[in-house]
Short mmCIF file of C-alpha atoms and ligand atoms in Angstrom, two decimals:
data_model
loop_
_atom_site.label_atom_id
_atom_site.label_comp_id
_atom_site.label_asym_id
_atom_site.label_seq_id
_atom_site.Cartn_x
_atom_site.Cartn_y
_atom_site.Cartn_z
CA UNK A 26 -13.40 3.82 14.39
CA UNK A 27 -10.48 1.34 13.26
CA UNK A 28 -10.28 0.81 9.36
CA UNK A 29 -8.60 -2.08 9.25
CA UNK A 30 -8.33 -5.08 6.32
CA UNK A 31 -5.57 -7.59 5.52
CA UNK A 32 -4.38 -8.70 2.12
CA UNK A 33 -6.74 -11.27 0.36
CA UNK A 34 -6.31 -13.41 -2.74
CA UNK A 35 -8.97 -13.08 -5.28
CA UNK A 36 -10.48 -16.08 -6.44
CA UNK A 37 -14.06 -16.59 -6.49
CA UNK A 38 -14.74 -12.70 -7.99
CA UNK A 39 -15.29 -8.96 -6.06
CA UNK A 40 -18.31 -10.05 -3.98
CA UNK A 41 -16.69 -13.15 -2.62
CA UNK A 42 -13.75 -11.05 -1.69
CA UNK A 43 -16.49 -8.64 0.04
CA UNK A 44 -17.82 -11.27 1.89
CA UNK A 45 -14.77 -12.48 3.30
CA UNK A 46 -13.60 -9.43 4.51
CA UNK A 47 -16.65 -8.93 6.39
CA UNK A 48 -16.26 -12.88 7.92
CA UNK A 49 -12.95 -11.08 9.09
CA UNK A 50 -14.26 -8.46 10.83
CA UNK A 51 -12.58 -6.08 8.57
CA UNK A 52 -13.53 -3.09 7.19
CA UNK A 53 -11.60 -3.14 3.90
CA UNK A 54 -8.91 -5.02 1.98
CA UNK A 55 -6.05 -4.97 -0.55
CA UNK A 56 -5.92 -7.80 -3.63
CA UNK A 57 -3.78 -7.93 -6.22
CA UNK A 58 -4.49 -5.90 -9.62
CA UNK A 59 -3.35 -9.50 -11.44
CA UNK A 60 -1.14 -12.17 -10.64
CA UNK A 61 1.54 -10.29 -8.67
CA UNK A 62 3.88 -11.70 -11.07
CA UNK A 63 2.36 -9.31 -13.61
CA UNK A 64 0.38 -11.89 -15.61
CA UNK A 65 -3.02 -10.87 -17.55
CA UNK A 66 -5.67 -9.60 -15.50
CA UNK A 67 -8.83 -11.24 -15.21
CA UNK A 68 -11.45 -9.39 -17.00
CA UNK A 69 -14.00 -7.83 -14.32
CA UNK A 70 -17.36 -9.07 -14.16
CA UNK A 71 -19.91 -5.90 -14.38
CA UNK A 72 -22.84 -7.19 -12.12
CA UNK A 73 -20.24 -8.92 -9.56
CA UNK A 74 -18.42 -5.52 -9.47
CA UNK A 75 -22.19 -3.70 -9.12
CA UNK A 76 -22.77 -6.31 -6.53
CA UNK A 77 -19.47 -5.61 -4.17
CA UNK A 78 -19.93 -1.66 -5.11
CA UNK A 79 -23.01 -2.26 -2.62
CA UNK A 80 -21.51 -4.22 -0.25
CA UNK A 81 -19.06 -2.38 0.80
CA UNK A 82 -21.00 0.88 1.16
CA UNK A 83 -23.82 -0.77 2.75
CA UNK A 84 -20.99 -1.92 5.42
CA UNK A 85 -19.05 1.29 5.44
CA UNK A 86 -15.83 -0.05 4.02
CA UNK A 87 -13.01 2.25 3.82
CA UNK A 88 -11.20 2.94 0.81
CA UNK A 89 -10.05 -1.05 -0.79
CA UNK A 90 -6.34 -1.11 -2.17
CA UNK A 91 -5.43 -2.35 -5.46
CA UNK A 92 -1.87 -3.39 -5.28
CA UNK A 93 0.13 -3.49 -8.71
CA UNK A 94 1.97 -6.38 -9.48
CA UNK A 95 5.54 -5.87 -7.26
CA UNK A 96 7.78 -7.29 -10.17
CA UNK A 97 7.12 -3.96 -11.95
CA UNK A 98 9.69 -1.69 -12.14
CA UNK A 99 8.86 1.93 -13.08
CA UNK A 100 12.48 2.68 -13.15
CA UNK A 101 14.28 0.54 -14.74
CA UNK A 102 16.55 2.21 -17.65
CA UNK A 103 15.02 -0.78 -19.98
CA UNK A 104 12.32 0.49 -22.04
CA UNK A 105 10.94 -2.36 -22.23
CA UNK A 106 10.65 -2.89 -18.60
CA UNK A 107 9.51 0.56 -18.19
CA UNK A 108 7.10 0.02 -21.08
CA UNK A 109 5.49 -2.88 -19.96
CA UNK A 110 5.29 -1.70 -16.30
CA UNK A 111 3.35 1.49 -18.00
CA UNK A 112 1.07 -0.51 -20.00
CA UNK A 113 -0.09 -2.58 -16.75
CA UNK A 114 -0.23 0.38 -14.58
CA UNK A 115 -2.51 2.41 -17.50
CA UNK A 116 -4.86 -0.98 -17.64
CA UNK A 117 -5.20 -1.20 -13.28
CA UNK A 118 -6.03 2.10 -13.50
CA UNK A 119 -8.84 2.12 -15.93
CA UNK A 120 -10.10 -1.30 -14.03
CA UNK A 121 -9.67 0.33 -10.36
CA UNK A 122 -12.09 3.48 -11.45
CA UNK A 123 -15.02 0.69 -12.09
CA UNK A 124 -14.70 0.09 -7.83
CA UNK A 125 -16.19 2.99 -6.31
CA UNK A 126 -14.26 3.57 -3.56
CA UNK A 127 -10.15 2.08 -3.98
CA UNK A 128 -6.92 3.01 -3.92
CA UNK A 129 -3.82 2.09 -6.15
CA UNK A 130 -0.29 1.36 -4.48
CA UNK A 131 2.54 0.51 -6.03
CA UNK A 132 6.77 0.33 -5.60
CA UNK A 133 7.81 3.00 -7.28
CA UNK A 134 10.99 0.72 -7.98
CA UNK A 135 14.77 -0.18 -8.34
CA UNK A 136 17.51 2.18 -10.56
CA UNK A 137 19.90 -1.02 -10.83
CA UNK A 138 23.02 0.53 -10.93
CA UNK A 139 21.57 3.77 -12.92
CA UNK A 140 21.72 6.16 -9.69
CA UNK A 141 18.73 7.36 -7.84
CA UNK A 142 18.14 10.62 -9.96
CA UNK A 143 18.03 8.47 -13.06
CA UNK A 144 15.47 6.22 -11.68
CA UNK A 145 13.52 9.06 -10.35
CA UNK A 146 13.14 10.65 -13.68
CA UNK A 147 11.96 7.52 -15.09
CA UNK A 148 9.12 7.22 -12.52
CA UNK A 149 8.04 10.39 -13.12
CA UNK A 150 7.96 10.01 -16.82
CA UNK A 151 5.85 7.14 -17.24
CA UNK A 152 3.56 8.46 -14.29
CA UNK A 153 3.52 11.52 -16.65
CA UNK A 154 2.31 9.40 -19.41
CA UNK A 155 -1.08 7.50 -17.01
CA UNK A 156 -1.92 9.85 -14.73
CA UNK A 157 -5.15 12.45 -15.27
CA UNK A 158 -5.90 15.01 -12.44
CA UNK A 159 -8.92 12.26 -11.07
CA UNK A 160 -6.79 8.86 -10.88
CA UNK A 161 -3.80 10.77 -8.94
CA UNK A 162 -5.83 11.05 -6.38
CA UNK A 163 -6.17 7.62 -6.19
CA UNK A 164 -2.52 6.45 -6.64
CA UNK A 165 -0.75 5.76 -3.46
CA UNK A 166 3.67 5.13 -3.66
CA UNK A 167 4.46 2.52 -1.08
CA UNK A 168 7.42 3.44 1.55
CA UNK A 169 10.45 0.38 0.62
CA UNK A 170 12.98 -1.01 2.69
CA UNK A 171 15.75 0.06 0.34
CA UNK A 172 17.07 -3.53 -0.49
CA UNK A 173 19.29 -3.61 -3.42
CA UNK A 174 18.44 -0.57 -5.61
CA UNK A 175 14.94 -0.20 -3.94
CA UNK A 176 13.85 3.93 -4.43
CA UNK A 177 11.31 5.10 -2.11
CA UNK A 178 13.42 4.11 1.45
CA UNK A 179 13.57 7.64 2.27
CA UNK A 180 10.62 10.34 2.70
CA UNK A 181 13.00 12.62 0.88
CA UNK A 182 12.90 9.95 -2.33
CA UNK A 183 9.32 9.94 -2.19
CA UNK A 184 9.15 13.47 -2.34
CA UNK A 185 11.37 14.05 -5.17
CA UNK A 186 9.40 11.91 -6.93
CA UNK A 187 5.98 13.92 -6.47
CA UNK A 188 7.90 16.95 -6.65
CA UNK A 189 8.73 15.79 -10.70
CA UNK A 190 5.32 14.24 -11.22
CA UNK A 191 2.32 16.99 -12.82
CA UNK A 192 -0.15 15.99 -11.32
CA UNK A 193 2.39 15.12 -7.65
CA UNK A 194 0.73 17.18 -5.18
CA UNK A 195 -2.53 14.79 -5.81
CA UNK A 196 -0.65 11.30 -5.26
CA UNK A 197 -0.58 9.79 -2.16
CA UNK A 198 1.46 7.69 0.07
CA UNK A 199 1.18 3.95 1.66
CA UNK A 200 3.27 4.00 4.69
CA UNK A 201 4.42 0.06 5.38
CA UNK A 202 5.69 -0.32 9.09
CA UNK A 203 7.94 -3.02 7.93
CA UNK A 204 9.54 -1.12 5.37
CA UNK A 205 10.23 2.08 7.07
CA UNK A 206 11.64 0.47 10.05
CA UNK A 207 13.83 -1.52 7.69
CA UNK A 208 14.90 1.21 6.57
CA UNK A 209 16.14 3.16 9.58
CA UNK A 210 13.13 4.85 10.61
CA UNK A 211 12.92 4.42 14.28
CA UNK A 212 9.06 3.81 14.83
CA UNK A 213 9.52 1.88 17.90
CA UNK A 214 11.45 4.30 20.00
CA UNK A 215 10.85 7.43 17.95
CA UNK A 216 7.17 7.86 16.53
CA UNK A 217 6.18 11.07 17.01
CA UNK A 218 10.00 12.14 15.28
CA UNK A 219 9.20 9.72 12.25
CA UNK A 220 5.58 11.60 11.60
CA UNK A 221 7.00 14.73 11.93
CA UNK A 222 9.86 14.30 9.23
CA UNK A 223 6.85 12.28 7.20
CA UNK A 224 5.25 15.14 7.64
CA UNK A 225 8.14 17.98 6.86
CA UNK A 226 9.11 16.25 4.30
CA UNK A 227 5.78 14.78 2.58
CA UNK A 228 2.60 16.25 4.46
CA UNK A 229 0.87 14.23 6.59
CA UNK A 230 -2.37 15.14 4.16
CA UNK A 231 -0.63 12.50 1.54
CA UNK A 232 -0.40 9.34 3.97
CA UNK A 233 -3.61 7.66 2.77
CA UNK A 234 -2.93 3.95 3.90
CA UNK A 235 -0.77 2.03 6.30
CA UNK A 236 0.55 -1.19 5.66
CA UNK A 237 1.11 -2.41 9.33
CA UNK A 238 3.78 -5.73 9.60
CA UNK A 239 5.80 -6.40 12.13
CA UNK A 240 9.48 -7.07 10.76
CA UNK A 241 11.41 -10.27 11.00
CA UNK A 242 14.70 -7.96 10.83
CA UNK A 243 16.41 -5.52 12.98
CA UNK A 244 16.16 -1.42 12.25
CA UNK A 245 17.90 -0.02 9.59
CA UNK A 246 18.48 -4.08 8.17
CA UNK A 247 17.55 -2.85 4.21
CA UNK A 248 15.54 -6.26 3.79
CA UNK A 249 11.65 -7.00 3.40
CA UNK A 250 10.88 -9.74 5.50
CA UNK A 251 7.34 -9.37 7.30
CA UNK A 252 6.31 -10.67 10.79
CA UNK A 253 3.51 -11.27 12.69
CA UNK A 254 2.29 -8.32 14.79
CA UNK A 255 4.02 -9.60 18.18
CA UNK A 256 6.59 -11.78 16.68
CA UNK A 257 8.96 -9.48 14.75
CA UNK A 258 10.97 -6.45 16.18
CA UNK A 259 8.79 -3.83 15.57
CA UNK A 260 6.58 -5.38 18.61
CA UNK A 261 2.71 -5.21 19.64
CA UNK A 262 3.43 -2.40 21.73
CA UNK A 263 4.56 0.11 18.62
CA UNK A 264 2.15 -1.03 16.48
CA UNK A 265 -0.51 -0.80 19.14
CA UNK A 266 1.32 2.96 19.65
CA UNK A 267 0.71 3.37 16.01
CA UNK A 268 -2.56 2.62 15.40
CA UNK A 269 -3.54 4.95 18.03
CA UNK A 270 -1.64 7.99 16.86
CA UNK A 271 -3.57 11.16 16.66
CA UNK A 272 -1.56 11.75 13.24
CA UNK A 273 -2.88 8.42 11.84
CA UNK A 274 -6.45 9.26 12.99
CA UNK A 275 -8.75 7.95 9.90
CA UNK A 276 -6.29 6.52 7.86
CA UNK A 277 -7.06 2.80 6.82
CA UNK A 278 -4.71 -0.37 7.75
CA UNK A 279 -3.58 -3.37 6.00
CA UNK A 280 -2.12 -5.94 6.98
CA UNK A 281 0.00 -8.10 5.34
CA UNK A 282 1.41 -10.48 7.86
CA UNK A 283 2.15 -14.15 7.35
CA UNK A 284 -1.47 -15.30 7.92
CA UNK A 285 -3.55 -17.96 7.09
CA UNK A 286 -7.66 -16.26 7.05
CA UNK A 287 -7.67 -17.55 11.00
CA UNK A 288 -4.23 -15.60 11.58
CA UNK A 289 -5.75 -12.40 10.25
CA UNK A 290 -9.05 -12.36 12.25
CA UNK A 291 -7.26 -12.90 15.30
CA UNK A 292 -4.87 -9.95 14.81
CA UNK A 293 -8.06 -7.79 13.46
CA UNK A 294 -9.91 -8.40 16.13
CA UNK A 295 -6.77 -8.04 18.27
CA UNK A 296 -6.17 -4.37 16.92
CA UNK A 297 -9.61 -3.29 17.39
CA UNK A 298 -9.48 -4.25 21.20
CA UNK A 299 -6.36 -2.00 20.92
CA UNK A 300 -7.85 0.65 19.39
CA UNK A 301 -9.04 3.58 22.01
CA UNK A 302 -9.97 6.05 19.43
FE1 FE B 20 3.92 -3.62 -1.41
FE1 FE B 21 3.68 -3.35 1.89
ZN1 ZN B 22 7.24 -5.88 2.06
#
């Protein structure tokens, strides 16, 4: 079976959101927590929430990803910055444990000029300050590209920052495809070498969700600019690789391609005929 789910906008509430998923042939989703700009969230409506709760286990979802807003930044050396990105994170968090079954992913951020140890500290400080033993095992750090000060382009960053974190061992990761191959991991011509350091370096037993883009920029290119599946450099035939990798077996996929709702069913249903699991 092929979890699979695109990014939606929410508009008209949880159930809607349900709904359209299922119109998509999808088996899950990822929203925004708020306006991605970090705005105030919408206050959650209990019987829609009730409602969608259903839903999605009468249709077997897999886990649904709450994605923070991405102009937080966890490690910035402001305290302001790092206060407010704190205080947003703490309220998604109490807001994703009303959904029964979701998952929280977030960047852990850029050090802007600080260093990378700096930055890490940071992250792990104000994680320090949200996290209880139940939501880490919700909380998913996104692989980046490692454009301008971006931490998180390297397994090895990732790690350091669960290594610092109490309650690390618990978090998980969301591997993007974009973002890793941006970043010089070679998952076109080198899969099975990428999961192993993943692996090595992380544990395989952290990877929770996938992001899977297709890249409008060359390997190792530090930017964040997704494609199409098919129409970047990454190529159908990876991805198709990828979602049939016996190390990936159960983990969910999102994709967050340049779509309009028609795009995204046709590359759905375009995976699953890929899919010989
Ligand atoms: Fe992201
Ligand atoms: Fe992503
Ligand atoms: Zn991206």
């Amino acid at each position: 079976m092929l979890h699979i789910g695109c990014h939606l906008s929410v508009s008209k509430g949880f159930t809607a959101l349900v709904r359209e998923a299922l119109s998509l042939n999808a088996d899950t989703f990822q929203f925004f927590s708020r306006n991605p700009r970090g705005g105030a969230a919408k206050d959650m409506d209990s019987a829609d929430v009730a409602a969608a709760n259903d839903l999605m286990a009468q249709h077997a979802f897999a886990p649904v990803l709450m994605h923070a807003p991405y102009t937080l930044n966890p490690a910035s050396q402001d305290p302001k910055i790092r206060s407010f990105a704190q205080t947003v994170m703490a309220d998604d968090l109490t807001r994703l444990a009303r959904i029964n079954n979701a998952m929280y992913n977030f960047h852990p951020g850029s050090h802007v000029g600080q260093g990378v140890g700096a930055g890490i500290s940071n992250i792990c400080a104000l994680l320090n300050h949200i996290l209880t033993p139940d939501s880490a095992d919700h909380v998913l750090l996104e692989t980046m590209s490692g454009k301008g000060s971006e931490i998180g382009a390297t397994f090895g960053e990732l790690a350091e920052i669960m290594a610092q974190t109490t309650f690390g061992d618990r978090l998980g990761v969301c591997l993007d495809t974009c973002h890793v191959y941006a970043a010089g991991y070679d998952i076109v011509s080198c899969l099975d070498k990428v999961l192993a350091d993943f692996d090595k370096t992380i544990g395989l037993k952290h990877l929770k969700a996938v992001h899977l883009n297709d890249s409008m920029t060359p390997l190792a290119s530090h930017k964040d600019r997704h494609a199409k599946i098919g129409a970047g450099t990454i190529g159908l035939a990876a991805l198709e690789r990828l979602i049939n990798h016996p190390a990936l077996k159960g983990v969910p996929f999102y994709l967050e391609t340049p779509n309009d709702l028609t795009g995204y069913k046709n590359e759905i249903n375009m995976l699953r005929s890929a899919f010989k699991g």
